[in-house]
mmCIF file of C-alpha atoms in Angstrom:
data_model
loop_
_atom_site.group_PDB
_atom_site.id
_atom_site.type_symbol
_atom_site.label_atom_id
_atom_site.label_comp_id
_atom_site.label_asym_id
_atom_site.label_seq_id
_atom_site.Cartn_x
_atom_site.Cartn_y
_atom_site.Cartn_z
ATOM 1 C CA UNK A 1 66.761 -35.279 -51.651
ATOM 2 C CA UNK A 2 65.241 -32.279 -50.195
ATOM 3 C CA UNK A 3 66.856 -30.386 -47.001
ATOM 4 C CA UNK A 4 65.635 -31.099 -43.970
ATOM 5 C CA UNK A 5 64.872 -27.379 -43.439
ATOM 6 C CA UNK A 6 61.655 -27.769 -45.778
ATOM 7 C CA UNK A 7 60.236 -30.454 -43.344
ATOM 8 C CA UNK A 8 61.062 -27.691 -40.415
ATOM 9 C CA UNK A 9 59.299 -25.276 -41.779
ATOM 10 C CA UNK A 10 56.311 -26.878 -42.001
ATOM 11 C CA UNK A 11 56.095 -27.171 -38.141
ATOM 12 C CA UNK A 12 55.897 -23.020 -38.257
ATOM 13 C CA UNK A 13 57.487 -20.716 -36.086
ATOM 14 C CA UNK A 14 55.308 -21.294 -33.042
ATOM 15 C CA UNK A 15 56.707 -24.490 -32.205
ATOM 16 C CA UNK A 16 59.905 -23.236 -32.982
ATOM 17 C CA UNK A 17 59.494 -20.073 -30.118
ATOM 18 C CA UNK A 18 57.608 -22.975 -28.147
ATOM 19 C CA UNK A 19 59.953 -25.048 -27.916
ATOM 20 C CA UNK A 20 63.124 -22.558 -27.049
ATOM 21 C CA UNK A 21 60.748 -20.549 -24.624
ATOM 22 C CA UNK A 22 60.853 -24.022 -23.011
ATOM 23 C CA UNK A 23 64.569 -25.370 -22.790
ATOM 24 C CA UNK A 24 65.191 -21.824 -21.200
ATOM 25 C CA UNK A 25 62.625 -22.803 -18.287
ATOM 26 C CA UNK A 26 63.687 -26.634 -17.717
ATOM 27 C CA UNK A 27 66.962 -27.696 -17.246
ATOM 28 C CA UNK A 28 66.401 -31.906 -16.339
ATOM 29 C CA UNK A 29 67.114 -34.256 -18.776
ATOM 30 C CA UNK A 30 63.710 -36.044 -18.392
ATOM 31 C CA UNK A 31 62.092 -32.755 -18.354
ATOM 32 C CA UNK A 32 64.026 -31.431 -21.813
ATOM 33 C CA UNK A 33 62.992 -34.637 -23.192
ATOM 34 C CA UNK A 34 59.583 -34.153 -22.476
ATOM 35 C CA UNK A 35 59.491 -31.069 -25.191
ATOM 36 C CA UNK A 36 61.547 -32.830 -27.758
ATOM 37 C CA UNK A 37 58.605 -35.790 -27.475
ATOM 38 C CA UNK A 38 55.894 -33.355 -27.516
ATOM 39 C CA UNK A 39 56.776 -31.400 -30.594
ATOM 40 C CA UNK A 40 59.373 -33.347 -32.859
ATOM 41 C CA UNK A 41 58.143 -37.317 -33.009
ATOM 42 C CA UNK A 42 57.646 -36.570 -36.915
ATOM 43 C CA UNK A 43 61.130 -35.852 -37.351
ATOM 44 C CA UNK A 44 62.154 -39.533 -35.882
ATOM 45 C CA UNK A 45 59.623 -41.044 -37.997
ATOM 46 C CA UNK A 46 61.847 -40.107 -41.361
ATOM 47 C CA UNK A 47 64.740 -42.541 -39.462
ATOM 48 C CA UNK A 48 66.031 -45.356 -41.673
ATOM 49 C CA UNK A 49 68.998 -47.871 -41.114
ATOM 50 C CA UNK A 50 71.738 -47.772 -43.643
ATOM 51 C CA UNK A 51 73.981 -50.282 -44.304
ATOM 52 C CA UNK A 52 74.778 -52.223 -41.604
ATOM 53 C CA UNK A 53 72.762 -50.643 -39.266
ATOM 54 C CA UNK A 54 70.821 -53.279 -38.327
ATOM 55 C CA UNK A 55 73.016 -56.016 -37.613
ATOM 56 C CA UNK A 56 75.208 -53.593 -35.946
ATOM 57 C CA UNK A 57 72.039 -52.220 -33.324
ATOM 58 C CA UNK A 58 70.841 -55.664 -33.294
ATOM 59 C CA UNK A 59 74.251 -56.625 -31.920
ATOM 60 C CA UNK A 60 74.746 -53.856 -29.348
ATOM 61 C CA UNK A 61 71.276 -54.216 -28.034
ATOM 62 C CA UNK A 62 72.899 -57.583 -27.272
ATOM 63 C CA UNK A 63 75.195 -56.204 -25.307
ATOM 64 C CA UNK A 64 73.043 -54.035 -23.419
ATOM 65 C CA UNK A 65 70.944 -56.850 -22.577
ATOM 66 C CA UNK A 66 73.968 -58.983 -21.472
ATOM 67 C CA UNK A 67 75.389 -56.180 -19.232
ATOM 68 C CA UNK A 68 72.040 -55.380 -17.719
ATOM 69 C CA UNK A 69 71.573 -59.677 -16.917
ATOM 70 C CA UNK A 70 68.243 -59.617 -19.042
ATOM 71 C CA UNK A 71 66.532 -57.507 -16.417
ATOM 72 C CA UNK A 72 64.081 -54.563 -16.876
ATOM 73 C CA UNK A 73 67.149 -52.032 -18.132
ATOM 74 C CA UNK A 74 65.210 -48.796 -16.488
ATOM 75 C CA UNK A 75 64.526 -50.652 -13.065
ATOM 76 C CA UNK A 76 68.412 -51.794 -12.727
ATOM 77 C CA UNK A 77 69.626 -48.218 -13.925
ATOM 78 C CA UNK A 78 67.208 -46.205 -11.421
ATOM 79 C CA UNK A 79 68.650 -48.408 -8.721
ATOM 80 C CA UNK A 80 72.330 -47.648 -9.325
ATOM 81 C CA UNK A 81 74.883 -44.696 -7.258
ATOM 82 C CA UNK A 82 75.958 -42.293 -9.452
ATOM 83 C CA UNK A 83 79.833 -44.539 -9.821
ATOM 84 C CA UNK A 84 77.763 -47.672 -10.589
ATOM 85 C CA UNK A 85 76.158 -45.533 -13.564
ATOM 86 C CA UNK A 86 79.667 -45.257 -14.435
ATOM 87 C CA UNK A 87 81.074 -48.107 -14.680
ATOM 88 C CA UNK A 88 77.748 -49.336 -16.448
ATOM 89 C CA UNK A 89 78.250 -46.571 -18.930
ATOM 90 C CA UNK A 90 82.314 -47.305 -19.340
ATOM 91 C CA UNK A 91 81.515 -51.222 -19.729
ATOM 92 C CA UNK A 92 78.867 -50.507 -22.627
ATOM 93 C CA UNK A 93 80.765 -47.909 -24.313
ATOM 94 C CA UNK A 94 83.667 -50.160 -25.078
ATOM 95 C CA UNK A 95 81.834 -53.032 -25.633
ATOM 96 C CA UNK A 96 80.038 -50.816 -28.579
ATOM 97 C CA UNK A 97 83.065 -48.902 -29.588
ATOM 98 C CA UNK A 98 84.265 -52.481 -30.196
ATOM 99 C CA UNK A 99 80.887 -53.601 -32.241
ATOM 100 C CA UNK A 100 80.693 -50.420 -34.436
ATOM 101 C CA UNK A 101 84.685 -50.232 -35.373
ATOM 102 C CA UNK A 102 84.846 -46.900 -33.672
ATOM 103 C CA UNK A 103 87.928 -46.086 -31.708
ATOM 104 C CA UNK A 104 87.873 -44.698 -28.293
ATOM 105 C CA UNK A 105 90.188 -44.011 -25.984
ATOM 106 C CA UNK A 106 89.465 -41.853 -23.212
ATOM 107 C CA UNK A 107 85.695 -42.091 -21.553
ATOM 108 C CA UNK A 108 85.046 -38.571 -19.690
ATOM 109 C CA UNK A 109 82.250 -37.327 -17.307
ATOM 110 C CA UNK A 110 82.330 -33.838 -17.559
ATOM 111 C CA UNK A 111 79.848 -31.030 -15.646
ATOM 112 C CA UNK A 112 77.940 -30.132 -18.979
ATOM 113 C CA UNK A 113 74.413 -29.101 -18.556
ATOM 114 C CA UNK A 114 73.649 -28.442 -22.270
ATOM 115 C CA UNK A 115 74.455 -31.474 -23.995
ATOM 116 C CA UNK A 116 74.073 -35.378 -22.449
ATOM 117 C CA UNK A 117 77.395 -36.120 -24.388
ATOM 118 C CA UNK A 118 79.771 -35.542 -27.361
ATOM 119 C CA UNK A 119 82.056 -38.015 -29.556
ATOM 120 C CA UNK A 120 85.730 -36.248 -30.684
ATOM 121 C CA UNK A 121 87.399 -38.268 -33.839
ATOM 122 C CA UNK A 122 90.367 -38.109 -31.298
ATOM 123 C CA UNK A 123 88.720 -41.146 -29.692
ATOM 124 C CA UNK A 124 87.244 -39.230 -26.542
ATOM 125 C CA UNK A 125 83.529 -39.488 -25.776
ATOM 126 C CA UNK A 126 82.332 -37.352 -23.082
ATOM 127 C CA UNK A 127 79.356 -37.835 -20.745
ATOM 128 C CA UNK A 128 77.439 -35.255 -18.847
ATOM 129 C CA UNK A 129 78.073 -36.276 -15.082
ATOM 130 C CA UNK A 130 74.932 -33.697 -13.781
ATOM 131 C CA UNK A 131 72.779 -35.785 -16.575
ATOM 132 C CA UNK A 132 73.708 -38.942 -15.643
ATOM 133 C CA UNK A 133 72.754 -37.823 -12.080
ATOM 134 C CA UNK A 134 69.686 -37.009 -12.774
ATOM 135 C CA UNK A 135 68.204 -39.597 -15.584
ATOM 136 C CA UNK A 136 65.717 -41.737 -14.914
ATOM 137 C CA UNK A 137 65.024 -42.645 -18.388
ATOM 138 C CA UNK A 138 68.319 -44.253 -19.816
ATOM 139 C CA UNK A 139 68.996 -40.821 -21.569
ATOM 140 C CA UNK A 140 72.802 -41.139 -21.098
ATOM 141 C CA UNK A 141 72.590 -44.656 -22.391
ATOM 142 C CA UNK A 142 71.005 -43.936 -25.204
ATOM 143 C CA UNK A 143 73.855 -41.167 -25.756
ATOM 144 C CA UNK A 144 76.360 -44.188 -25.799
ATOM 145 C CA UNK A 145 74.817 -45.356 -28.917
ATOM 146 C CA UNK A 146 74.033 -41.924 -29.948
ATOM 147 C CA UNK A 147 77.904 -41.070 -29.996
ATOM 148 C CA UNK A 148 79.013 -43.815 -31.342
ATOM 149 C CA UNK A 149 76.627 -43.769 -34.728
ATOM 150 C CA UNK A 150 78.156 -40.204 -35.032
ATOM 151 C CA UNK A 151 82.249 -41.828 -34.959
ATOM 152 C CA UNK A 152 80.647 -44.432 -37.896
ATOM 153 C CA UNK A 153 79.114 -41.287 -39.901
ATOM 154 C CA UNK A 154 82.748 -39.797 -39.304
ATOM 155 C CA UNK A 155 84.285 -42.751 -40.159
ATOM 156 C CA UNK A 156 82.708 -43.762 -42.967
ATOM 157 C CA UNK A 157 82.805 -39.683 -44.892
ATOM 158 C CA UNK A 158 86.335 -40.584 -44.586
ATOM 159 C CA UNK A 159 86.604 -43.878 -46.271
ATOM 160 C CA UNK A 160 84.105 -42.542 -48.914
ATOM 161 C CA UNK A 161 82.386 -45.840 -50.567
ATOM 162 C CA UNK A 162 85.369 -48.170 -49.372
ATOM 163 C CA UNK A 163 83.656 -47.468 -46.024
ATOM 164 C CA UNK A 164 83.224 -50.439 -43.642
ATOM 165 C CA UNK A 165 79.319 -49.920 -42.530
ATOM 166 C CA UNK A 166 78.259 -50.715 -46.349
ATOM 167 C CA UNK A 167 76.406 -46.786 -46.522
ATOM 168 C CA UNK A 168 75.842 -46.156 -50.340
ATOM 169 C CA UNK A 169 76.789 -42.877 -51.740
ATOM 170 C CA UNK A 170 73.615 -40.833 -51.638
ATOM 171 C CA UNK A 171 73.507 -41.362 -47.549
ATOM 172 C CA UNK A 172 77.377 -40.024 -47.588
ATOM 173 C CA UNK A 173 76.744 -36.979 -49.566
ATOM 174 C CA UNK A 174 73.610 -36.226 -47.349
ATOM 175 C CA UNK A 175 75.807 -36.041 -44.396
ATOM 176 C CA UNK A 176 78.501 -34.389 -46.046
ATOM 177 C CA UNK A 177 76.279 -31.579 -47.061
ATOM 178 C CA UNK A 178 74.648 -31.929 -43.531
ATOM 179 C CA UNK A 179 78.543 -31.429 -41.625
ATOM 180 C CA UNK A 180 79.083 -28.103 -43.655
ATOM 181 C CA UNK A 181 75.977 -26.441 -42.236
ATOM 182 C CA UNK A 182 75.809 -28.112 -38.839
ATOM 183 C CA UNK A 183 73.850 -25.982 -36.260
ATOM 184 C CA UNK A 184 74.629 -27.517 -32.879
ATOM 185 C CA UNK A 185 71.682 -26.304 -31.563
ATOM 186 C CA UNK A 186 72.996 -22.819 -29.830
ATOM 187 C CA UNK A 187 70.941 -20.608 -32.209
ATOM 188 C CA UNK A 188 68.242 -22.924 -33.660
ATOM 189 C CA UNK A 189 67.281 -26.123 -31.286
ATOM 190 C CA UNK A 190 64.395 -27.220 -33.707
ATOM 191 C CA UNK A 191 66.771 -26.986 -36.839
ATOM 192 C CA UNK A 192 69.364 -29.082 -34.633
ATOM 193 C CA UNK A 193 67.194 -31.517 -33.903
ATOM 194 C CA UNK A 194 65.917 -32.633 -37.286
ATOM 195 C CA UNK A 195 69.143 -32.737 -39.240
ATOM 196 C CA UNK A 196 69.559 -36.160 -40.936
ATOM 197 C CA UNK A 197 72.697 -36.836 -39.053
ATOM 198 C CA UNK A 198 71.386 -36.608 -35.776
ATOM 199 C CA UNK A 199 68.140 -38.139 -37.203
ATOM 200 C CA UNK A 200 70.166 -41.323 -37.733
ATOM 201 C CA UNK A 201 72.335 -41.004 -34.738
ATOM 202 C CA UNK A 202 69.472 -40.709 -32.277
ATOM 203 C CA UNK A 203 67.167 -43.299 -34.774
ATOM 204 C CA UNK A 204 69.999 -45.730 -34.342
ATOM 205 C CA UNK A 205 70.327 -45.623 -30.650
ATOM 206 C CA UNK A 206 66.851 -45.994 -29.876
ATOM 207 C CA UNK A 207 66.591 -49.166 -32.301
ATOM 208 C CA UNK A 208 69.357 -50.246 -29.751
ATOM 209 C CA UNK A 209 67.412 -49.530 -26.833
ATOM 210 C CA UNK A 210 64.219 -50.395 -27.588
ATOM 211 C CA UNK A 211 65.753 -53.649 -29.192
#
């Protein structure tokens, strides 16, 4: 398989200045967003389940459905105080910790403004409390899902083949390869972005929400 860096480059180095001239001069979550959807949909379109992934988004969307009474999810969530966002986001979280096999115990809303949220194999998941403020577009639910694909990746490099979620070798090796040059995004947003494990991380959660 080829490294994601030779689909990046095709974009060229104007979108790349673009789109960092722009995180520097918007700081909403609907509004950062905005830029990744403007500039990056090809990256999402190389998403593909593995393993499991199917039954197991298929199953959480489920949930989300269940926990939102089979109303418009948006409509509900745009309605809510900032605690009821909480508790909405604490019930889901365990409800798909408990679907995926990934083990969390400590939920935290913290006062990041550069990420929506962060999974630690040490069973914490954060959440970005000024985000969660601010969304109008289910970003920090989607990071619930998000998160949580990341503890299966985890989870999985560790069990090697054995691995629970049924992902073959090749998609283990790619992520592997893909944890030993992580950029988290400080010095290269675009690069970031279009890794394959946050490909399938942020692929997976929006086959959740979308259902």
């Amino acid at each position: 398989m080829e490294p994601i860096t030779l689909a990046l480059l095709a974009v060229g180095a104007s979108v790349t200045y673009i789109i960092k001239v722009a995180i520097k001069n918007y700081n909403t979550a609907q509004q950062l967003r905005d830029i990744i959807n403007k500039h990056t949909n090809y990256i999402d379109a190389t998403y593909e389940p593995h393993g499991n992934d199917l039954q197991m988004a298929a199953a959480c969307t489920e949930s989300l459905n269940r926990n939102f009474k089979g109303e418009d999810i948006l409509s509900c969530w745009n309605k809510m105080s900032i605690d009821e966002r909480k508790q909405k986001v604490i019930i889901l979280t365990k409800e798909a910790a408990s679907i995926m096999g990934v083990e969390v115990n400590n939920i935290v809303f913290d006062e990041s403004t550069t990420r929506y949220g962060s999974y630690s194999p040490n069973g914490t998941i954060y959440f970005s409390e000024p985000f969660l403020a601010c969304d109008s577009q289910g970003e920090i639910i989607r990071t619930i899902y998000h998160e949580l694909k990341h503890g299966t990746q985890e989870k999985a490099i560790q069990a090697g083949t054995n691995n629970p979620y049924g992902y073959d070798t090749p998609t283990l090796v790619v992520w592997v390869e893909n944890n030993l040059k992580y950029e988290n995004g400080d010095q290269d947003f675009l690069f970031y972005y279009g890794q394959q494990i946050e490909v399938d991380a942020r692929g997976f959660a929006q086959s959740v929400f979308q259902g």
